Amino acid sequence: METPFSELVQVCKALESTTKRLEKRRVLGEFLQGVNPDEISPAVLLVIGRIFPEAESKALHVGWRTVKKALGPGKQATLFERPLSILDVQRSFDEIAKVSGRDSVSRRTNLMKALLGRASDDEREMILRDLFQEMRHGVSEGVMLEAIADASGAGINLVRRAHMLSGDIGGVAQVALTAGPSGLERFGLSLLKPVKPMLGELAENLEGVFEEHSAGTALEYKYDGARIQIHRKGDEVGIFTRRLTDVTASLPEMREIALGLPAKEFLLDGEVVAVDGEGRPLPFQDLMRRFRRVHDVDEARKQVPLKLYLFDVLYVDGEMLIDEPYESRWRKLSELAPDYLAERIVSSKPREAAEFLERALEAGHEGLMAKALDSPYRPGHRGKRWFKVKPAEMLDLVIVAAEWGYGRREGWLSNYHLAVRNEETGGFEMIGKTFKGLTDEEFQWMTDRLLSLKTSEERYTVLVRPEIVVEVAYNEIQKSPHYNSGFALRFARIKRIREDKSPEDVDTFSTLRSLYEKQFERKGRVSD
Ligand code: AMP
């Protein structure tokens, strides 16, 4: 019999009711031992709010709007003779992820409606938490990996390693609990089998990077191309994208480069960029076309030449390098492929770094990557060992509310709610908050001005008529369930108060959406 989803809900409640890590491990361990083998992986994913394995590029594309519609009137009245099971939930999510093309929004809404319609109140709450990754029970991947180790009797290091190499915590749990330690040992780096690349976190600024990378940092150009990993095993070469798609047949020149390097076996990590005859970067779309092309590749190769920039090596001729520090991996890479290295400097001097960033931008690249000199390579991991450093972007936004400050900002309205204009409804939609960027005099000015625009006040927040326009710098637009707009700005800070602008001049929701899309494209829905 399939395990009811309500059991998973109970487990999440039990996890929420304790702050003790050991207790959480015990609850999880017992739960994992109790479910059927084919339920282990979905159970693990649904408990940590991940839904799909990291290594799979599946996404639900269900935002707050879809959920609102799915929760609306017209609830499914069908009676099911059996309760919703863990596998039912997983199957529904799989089905939703498969939806594409025409009417996809309404088809997703219907599937969501069908799922939510079958759920009890508690189950519905849990499904929504999964959707928006707000599990609230404090079970991180770390605790889950410990629970998997407890429940399977495998050592924690073995479990962590299998997870790092596969990027699939559910799969690791399933193997650990059904095949034990010997099953986990089979997870490993193997040539011609793609691994998830290591990724970087967005840095707010260079100072933050230097602070975090106290043992030194290497700054590399961040190329605006597509990530590739190149595997060579004797005469065989495999080339894979960031999403682990095999693109060997589309990129024969990369294969030739690999076969020309002085080692028989290796796994290299780098970025490929499309260039014109003079070596200047070509638009990203051209590169994507090259990645998809499998016929007449020779012709395509002439039209859109590619340039390779390597920045890491994970394995070379029998030597596994992922646990070596960055600096020694770079040395190995420089010996192996000196002609294909990414541009880089090692520096923690703010001026030098800023100049290097300028140079990268002038040459048409996206910014810099900053990599801790002492960091190992962690497949599939996005963290602070690698940072992305990109210049800020700007939007003109209107302030729709403000919160009273505390501490040094007490007495001022200092945390501002920022909104874009929705050209369809004529209203404003919030996309973030910030208390950064103003001088003390400006805080005072803002406070006086906002109070004169006040429409109501609730607890710490003063709602105002949308009149004050500010120019806001940010580093990234993210999808977010926190605001009705469905988007949120990262690292928003006010650059200027735009007294010359009126609320009709602020950027629109559709601009925001297209900026988001552009960003997403660049992040590379590469070749998939
Ligand atoms: P993002 O897509 O914004 O998360 O940025 C990470 C991506 O930047 C990687 O997946 C690479 O495709 C790309 N990239 C470009 N240059 C580098 C570099 N020097 N080191 C690491 N990643 C780079």
XYZ file of C-alpha atoms and ligand atoms in Angstrom:
551
model
C 0.000 0.000 0.000
C 1.207 3.482 -0.785
C 2.117 5.613 2.225
C -0.440 8.394 2.769
C 0.813 11.942 2.286
C -0.737 12.740 5.661
C 2.079 10.740 7.282
C 4.622 13.046 5.698
C 2.618 16.014 6.983
C 2.716 14.549 10.503
C 6.457 14.102 10.239
C 6.923 17.716 9.166
C 4.831 18.837 12.126
C 6.915 16.726 14.486
C 10.053 18.276 12.981
C 8.636 21.740 13.451
C 7.850 21.097 17.099
C 11.448 20.431 18.103
C 14.589 22.491 17.763
C 16.840 19.569 18.703
C 18.884 18.313 15.816
C 19.176 14.809 17.241
C 15.426 14.568 17.669
C 14.875 15.720 14.085
C 17.294 13.042 12.915
C 15.455 10.394 14.889
C 12.042 11.408 13.516
C 13.351 11.472 9.961
C 15.250 8.208 10.292
C 12.174 6.352 11.531
C 10.040 7.827 8.806
C 12.470 6.863 6.040
C 12.744 3.322 7.344
C 8.961 3.027 7.328
C 8.170 4.030 3.751
C 8.292 1.738 0.706
C 11.556 1.697 -1.300
C 10.050 3.597 -4.238
C 8.735 6.260 -1.871
C 12.066 7.045 -0.215
C 13.270 9.513 -2.822
C 10.029 11.527 -3.173
C 9.584 11.500 0.605
C 13.034 12.990 1.149
C 12.487 15.651 -1.500
C 9.043 16.620 -0.248
C 10.235 16.884 3.350
C 13.021 19.315 2.466
C 10.812 21.240 0.038
C 12.803 20.515 -3.057
C 10.289 18.533 -5.185
C 12.802 17.539 -7.897
C 16.412 16.424 -7.604
C 18.918 19.231 -8.091
C 20.599 17.332 -10.875
C 17.371 17.310 -12.885
C 16.468 20.493 -14.637
C 12.733 20.078 -14.048
C 10.749 23.077 -12.867
C 7.101 23.545 -11.986
C 6.600 27.103 -13.245
C 3.827 27.525 -10.733
C 3.782 30.950 -9.145
C 1.588 32.617 -6.645
C -0.926 33.639 -9.295
C -1.482 30.057 -10.451
C -1.874 28.912 -6.879
C -4.394 31.651 -6.173
C -6.421 30.567 -9.168
C -6.126 26.902 -8.235
C -7.335 27.675 -4.722
C -10.255 29.683 -6.052
C -13.853 28.540 -6.547
C -14.667 25.396 -8.464
C -12.964 23.002 -6.109
C -12.876 19.410 -7.338
C -15.776 17.517 -5.848
C -14.662 14.056 -6.943
C -14.571 11.545 -4.125
C -11.512 9.381 -3.915
C -11.763 6.120 -2.108
C -8.187 6.331 -0.901
C -6.284 9.171 0.686
C -3.681 11.193 -1.161
C -0.359 9.334 -1.104
C 3.228 10.583 -1.226
C 3.526 9.108 -4.709
C 0.298 10.842 -5.817
C 1.815 14.199 -4.888
C 5.048 13.387 -6.665
C 3.173 12.186 -9.754
C 1.136 15.391 -9.854
C 4.272 17.510 -9.622
C 5.870 15.443 -12.390
C 2.847 15.987 -14.579
C 2.842 19.733 -13.921
C 6.533 19.934 -14.784
C 5.849 18.253 -18.128
C 3.323 20.891 -19.217
C 4.594 23.166 -21.961
C 3.369 24.972 -25.044
C -0.118 26.335 -25.631
C -2.489 26.808 -22.707
C 0.244 25.768 -20.356
C -0.832 28.219 -17.674
C -4.385 26.943 -17.580
C -3.295 23.316 -17.786
C -0.928 23.830 -14.878
C -3.691 25.570 -12.946
C -6.046 22.648 -13.551
C -3.525 20.084 -12.437
C -2.772 22.148 -9.363
C -6.494 22.462 -8.674
C -6.948 18.715 -8.959
C -4.101 18.093 -6.532
C -5.145 20.715 -4.000
C -8.759 19.580 -4.328
C -7.826 16.109 -3.125
C -5.852 17.392 -0.158
C -7.034 18.002 3.394
C -6.330 21.441 4.899
C -3.053 20.300 6.453
C -1.971 18.530 3.303
C -2.762 21.577 1.199
C -0.677 23.738 3.515
C 2.248 21.336 3.139
C 1.955 21.228 -0.649
C 2.090 25.028 -0.727
C 5.089 25.054 1.561
C 6.800 22.622 -0.810
C 5.929 24.814 -3.765
C 7.371 27.919 -2.198
C 10.193 26.196 -0.368
C 9.095 27.449 3.005
C 9.159 24.300 5.061
C 9.637 26.083 8.413
C 10.829 22.929 10.209
C 14.509 23.754 10.010
C 15.509 20.545 8.245
C 18.284 21.536 5.915
C 20.017 19.171 3.545
C 22.655 18.749 6.243
C 20.209 17.318 8.796
C 18.603 15.143 6.138
C 21.977 13.688 5.129
C 22.670 12.866 8.786
C 19.265 11.202 9.080
C 19.996 9.147 5.950
C 23.277 8.048 7.505
C 21.510 7.113 10.768
C 18.742 5.214 9.028
C 20.998 3.291 6.664
C 23.995 2.653 8.867
C 26.279 4.216 6.256
C 28.936 6.697 7.362
C 28.020 10.368 7.081
C 31.060 11.157 4.922
C 30.093 8.502 2.433
C 26.527 9.841 2.326
C 27.733 13.437 1.853
C 30.114 12.430 -0.881
C 27.472 10.485 -2.796
C 25.210 13.513 -2.541
C 27.869 15.909 -3.757
C 28.678 13.761 -6.750
C 25.114 13.001 -7.758
C 23.255 16.156 -6.747
C 20.316 13.936 -5.880
C 19.610 13.639 -2.174
C 16.513 11.495 -2.764
C 18.444 9.040 -4.907
C 21.199 8.869 -2.308
C 18.657 8.079 0.419
C 17.094 5.367 -1.686
C 20.411 3.685 -2.441
C 21.639 4.077 1.156
C 18.519 2.482 2.614
C 18.141 -0.278 0.055
C 21.729 -1.168 -0.871
C 23.672 0.194 2.128
C 27.246 1.546 2.127
C 28.397 -0.603 -0.779
C 25.664 0.959 -2.927
C 26.851 4.428 -1.976
C 30.435 3.613 -2.841
C 29.355 3.223 -6.425
C 28.591 6.955 -6.616
C 31.721 8.546 -7.938
C 33.235 10.681 -10.626
C 33.462 8.652 -13.768
C 34.802 9.901 -17.029
C 32.232 10.439 -19.777
C 29.500 10.662 -17.155
C 28.572 14.325 -16.536
C 28.725 15.889 -13.079
C 26.911 18.951 -11.843
C 29.203 21.957 -12.090
C 30.147 24.062 -9.091
C 28.346 27.415 -9.019
C 28.808 30.746 -7.329
C 26.669 32.932 -5.150
C 25.935 36.485 -6.167
C 28.135 38.959 -4.270
C 26.783 42.285 -3.230
C 30.160 43.905 -3.754
C 33.889 43.229 -3.875
C 34.499 44.181 -0.228
C 32.206 41.372 0.865
C 34.180 38.953 -1.291
C 37.510 39.923 0.256
C 36.085 39.530 3.724
C 34.730 36.054 2.975
C 37.842 34.859 1.097
C 40.270 35.729 3.859
C 42.906 33.309 2.573
C 42.997 35.069 -0.794
C 40.853 35.180 -3.873
C 41.363 34.682 -7.589
C 39.382 36.959 -9.881
C 38.455 35.555 -13.270
C 36.514 37.064 -16.122
C 32.911 35.900 -16.065
C 32.324 35.048 -19.702
C 28.893 35.419 -21.166
C 28.744 32.054 -22.817
C 27.741 28.556 -21.833
C 29.287 26.256 -19.290
C 30.788 23.059 -20.616
C 32.637 20.169 -19.065
C 35.019 18.247 -21.225
C 35.754 14.609 -20.445
C 38.460 12.650 -22.177
C 39.141 8.954 -21.781
C 41.779 7.903 -24.283
C 40.381 8.700 -27.698
C 36.879 9.189 -26.443
C 35.638 12.685 -25.634
C 32.370 13.730 -24.016
C 31.163 17.314 -23.781
C 28.287 18.235 -21.498
C 26.341 21.384 -20.633
C 25.595 22.732 -17.211
C 22.369 20.767 -17.360
C 24.297 17.641 -18.198
C 23.109 17.407 -21.804
C 25.554 15.684 -24.130
C 26.600 18.178 -26.832
C 29.704 16.380 -28.111
C 28.311 16.047 -31.636
C 27.581 19.780 -31.922
C 31.002 20.975 -30.812
C 33.656 19.133 -32.847
C 36.238 21.879 -32.324
C 36.064 21.319 -28.560
C 36.656 17.653 -29.156
C 39.702 18.477 -31.250
C 41.059 20.731 -28.532
C 40.591 17.954 -25.969
C 42.362 15.402 -28.151
C 45.245 17.845 -28.649
C 45.997 18.258 -24.936
C 48.943 16.386 -23.421
C 47.054 13.975 -21.145
C 45.075 10.852 -21.894
C 42.376 11.274 -19.291
C 40.826 14.364 -17.780
C 37.728 16.229 -16.757
C 37.860 19.962 -17.423
C 35.445 22.740 -16.591
C 35.061 25.932 -18.593
C 32.967 28.307 -20.627
C 32.495 28.383 -24.370
C 31.750 31.655 -26.127
C 30.611 32.288 -29.714
C 32.854 34.826 -31.471
C 32.996 36.634 -34.797
C 35.953 36.650 -37.209
C 37.805 39.165 -35.035
C 37.223 37.225 -31.879
C 34.532 39.555 -30.461
C 31.727 37.826 -28.501
C 28.569 37.131 -30.526
C 25.026 37.223 -29.122
C 24.061 34.389 -26.876
C 21.398 33.151 -29.324
C 24.112 32.290 -31.845
C 25.818 30.176 -29.279
C 22.574 28.414 -28.413
C 22.070 27.608 -32.080
C 25.490 25.995 -32.202
C 24.632 23.882 -29.189
C 21.449 22.569 -30.769
C 22.903 21.917 -34.169
C 23.628 18.305 -34.992
C 23.418 18.440 -38.806
C 25.751 20.397 -41.083
C 27.940 21.110 -38.106
C 30.898 21.959 -40.346
C 28.911 24.765 -41.930
C 27.770 26.069 -38.543
C 31.311 25.916 -37.330
C 32.385 28.358 -40.026
C 29.500 30.733 -39.362
C 29.748 30.752 -35.589
C 33.266 30.000 -34.375
C 33.671 29.112 -30.727
C 36.276 30.072 -28.193
C 37.053 28.039 -25.096
C 38.026 29.423 -21.701
C 38.962 26.812 -19.127
C 38.925 27.531 -15.414
C 39.061 24.208 -13.602
C 40.262 20.644 -13.702
C 38.639 17.907 -11.611
C 40.656 14.921 -12.697
C 43.758 14.271 -14.737
C 45.552 11.000 -15.567
C 44.560 9.002 -12.510
C 44.666 11.967 -10.154
C 41.389 13.017 -8.537
C 41.632 16.735 -7.845
C 38.294 17.836 -6.406
C 39.589 17.941 -2.849
C 42.708 19.901 -3.817
C 42.601 23.660 -3.243
C 41.658 25.885 -6.182
C 45.173 27.247 -6.514
C 46.754 23.856 -7.044
C 44.017 22.823 -9.476
C 44.708 26.009 -11.417
C 48.421 25.148 -11.538
C 47.604 21.719 -12.976
C 45.248 23.289 -15.485
C 47.882 25.825 -16.557
C 50.305 23.001 -17.275
C 47.727 20.986 -19.167
C 46.035 23.681 -21.252
C 47.980 26.976 -21.157
C 46.370 28.231 -24.366
C 42.798 28.042 -23.133
C 42.894 29.609 -19.674
C 40.321 32.124 -18.496
C 41.710 35.610 -17.888
C 42.463 36.017 -14.201
C 44.398 37.811 -11.494
C 45.046 36.954 -7.875
C 44.456 40.076 -5.859
C 42.743 41.343 -2.765
C 43.449 44.980 -3.497
C 40.144 46.790 -4.011
C 41.568 49.140 -6.650
C 43.182 46.419 -8.681
C 40.033 44.329 -8.477
C 37.802 47.229 -9.549
C 40.072 47.905 -12.530
C 40.012 44.266 -13.500
C 36.205 44.309 -13.325
C 36.172 47.390 -15.585
C 38.403 45.599 -18.064
C 36.127 42.567 -18.093
C 33.084 44.744 -18.777
C 34.834 46.759 -21.461
C 35.777 43.558 -23.234
C 32.072 42.676 -23.336
C 31.963 40.131 -20.505
C 29.435 39.849 -17.727
C 31.611 40.643 -14.732
C 33.945 38.576 -12.582
C 34.001 35.334 -10.673
C 35.894 35.428 -7.381
C 37.165 32.069 -6.191
C 38.663 31.331 -2.765
C 42.240 30.154 -3.293
C 41.881 27.460 -0.651
C 38.552 26.063 -1.865
C 37.943 22.502 -3.039
C 35.742 21.786 -6.063
C 32.246 20.938 -4.917
C 30.103 19.555 -7.764
C 26.579 20.920 -7.808
C 27.273 23.273 -4.957
C 26.397 26.955 -4.973
C 28.058 28.783 -2.127
C 30.430 31.468 -0.956
C 33.604 29.762 -2.141
C 32.837 31.131 -5.570
C 31.202 34.508 -5.960
C 29.736 36.177 -9.017
C 30.515 39.857 -9.178
C 28.309 41.746 -11.586
C 27.664 45.442 -11.968
C 24.378 46.656 -10.595
C 21.319 47.289 -12.765
C 18.816 50.072 -12.215
C 15.049 50.486 -12.094
C 12.882 53.492 -11.301
C 10.394 52.461 -8.626
C 7.752 54.083 -6.486
C 7.495 53.863 -2.699
C 4.122 52.454 -1.617
C 4.787 52.029 2.105
C 7.542 52.387 4.671
C 8.426 50.812 7.999
C 9.610 52.601 11.112
C 13.293 52.007 11.737
C 14.908 50.817 14.933
C 18.362 51.145 16.439
C 20.211 53.934 14.698
C 17.271 54.605 12.409
C 14.697 54.911 15.160
C 12.265 57.781 14.554
C 12.659 57.581 10.797
C 10.570 55.781 8.231
C 13.547 53.926 6.855
C 12.589 50.631 5.240
C 10.889 51.397 1.974
C 8.487 49.157 0.066
C 9.290 49.453 -3.633
C 6.875 48.850 -6.480
C 6.639 48.748 -10.265
C 3.615 50.023 -12.166
C 1.240 47.459 -13.566
C 0.224 48.969 -16.869
C -2.782 46.644 -17.168
C -4.414 47.392 -13.835
C -2.988 50.879 -13.352
C -1.934 49.775 -9.850
C 1.490 49.219 -8.287
C 3.069 45.905 -7.400
C 5.664 45.458 -4.755
C 8.978 43.870 -5.686
C 11.159 44.529 -2.673
C 12.163 46.550 0.335
C 15.301 48.468 1.127
C 16.774 50.641 3.851
C 20.025 51.123 2.023
C 21.452 54.065 0.174
C 20.201 57.205 1.936
C 22.033 59.757 4.057
C 20.674 60.833 7.451
C 19.322 64.038 5.913
C 17.558 62.049 3.214
C 16.014 59.696 5.801
C 14.610 62.734 7.571
C 13.352 64.248 4.321
C 11.760 60.928 3.329
C 10.085 60.536 6.713
C 8.494 63.992 6.533
C 7.438 63.546 2.953
C 6.018 60.038 3.481
C 4.033 61.112 6.529
C 2.416 63.793 4.392
C 1.368 61.041 1.967
C 0.158 58.610 4.625
C -3.113 56.806 3.902
C -3.106 54.382 6.839
C -0.822 52.730 9.371
C -0.638 49.152 10.582
C 1.814 48.141 13.321
C 5.234 49.288 12.063
C 4.197 50.079 8.535
C 2.883 53.322 7.117
C 1.006 52.979 3.832
C 1.367 55.972 1.543
C 0.041 57.374 -1.702
C 2.488 56.259 -4.366
C 4.204 59.552 -5.191
C 7.894 59.319 -4.382
C 10.024 57.839 -7.151
C 13.457 56.417 -6.431
C 16.163 55.050 -8.677
C 17.092 51.652 -7.302
C 20.205 49.617 -7.988
C 19.957 45.851 -7.665
C 22.014 42.814 -8.568
C 19.392 40.312 -9.628
C 15.668 39.770 -10.112
C 14.356 36.627 -8.499
C 11.043 34.810 -8.528
C 9.496 35.202 -5.131
C 6.325 34.079 -3.413
C 6.645 36.911 -0.887
C 5.123 39.566 -3.063
C 1.999 39.457 -5.209
C 4.081 40.552 -8.189
C 5.826 37.176 -7.971
C 9.260 38.831 -8.184
C 11.807 40.259 -5.780
C 14.966 42.318 -6.214
C 18.215 41.122 -4.622
C 20.471 43.653 -2.934
C 18.222 46.581 -3.719
C 19.553 49.981 -2.651
C 18.411 53.505 -3.436
C 20.739 55.449 -5.702
C 18.785 58.661 -6.013
C 15.480 60.213 -5.097
C 13.909 61.198 -8.416
C 11.901 64.284 -7.614
C 11.801 64.986 -11.333
C 9.786 61.831 -11.969
C 6.139 61.055 -11.311
C 4.597 57.649 -10.520
C 3.551 57.319 -14.177
C 7.247 57.287 -15.084
C 8.257 54.294 -13.002
C 9.231 51.048 -14.676
C 6.439 48.672 -15.505
C 5.667 45.138 -14.548
C 6.206 43.975 -18.105
C 9.669 45.579 -18.184
C 10.477 43.766 -14.977
C 9.264 40.492 -16.379
C 11.277 40.838 -19.544
C 14.402 41.809 -17.574
C 13.866 38.691 -15.518
C 13.494 36.549 -18.634
C 16.620 38.026 -20.171
C 18.564 37.220 -17.074
C 17.213 33.701 -17.079
C 18.203 33.177 -20.671
C 21.713 34.300 -19.944
C 21.931 31.969 -17.014
C 21.633 29.514 -19.791
C 18.669 27.391 -20.502
C 21.618 26.338 -22.580
C 20.858 23.838 -25.254
C 17.944 22.214 -23.439
P 25.062 32.195 -13.074
O 24.573 31.523 -14.300
O 24.702 33.643 -12.998
O 24.768 31.418 -11.802
O 26.665 32.219 -13.173
C 27.418 31.038 -13.223
C 27.837 30.760 -14.634
O 28.812 31.689 -15.068
C 28.542 29.441 -14.782
O 27.653 28.360 -14.873
C 29.334 29.620 -16.057
O 28.559 29.227 -17.168
C 29.551 31.115 -16.140
N 30.960 31.512 -16.056
C 31.558 32.377 -16.914
N 32.836 32.561 -16.604
C 33.097 31.793 -15.515
C 34.268 31.570 -14.712
N 35.423 32.186 -14.951
N 34.133 30.700 -13.666
C 32.969 30.076 -13.403
N 31.837 30.255 -14.125
C 31.889 31.116 -15.164
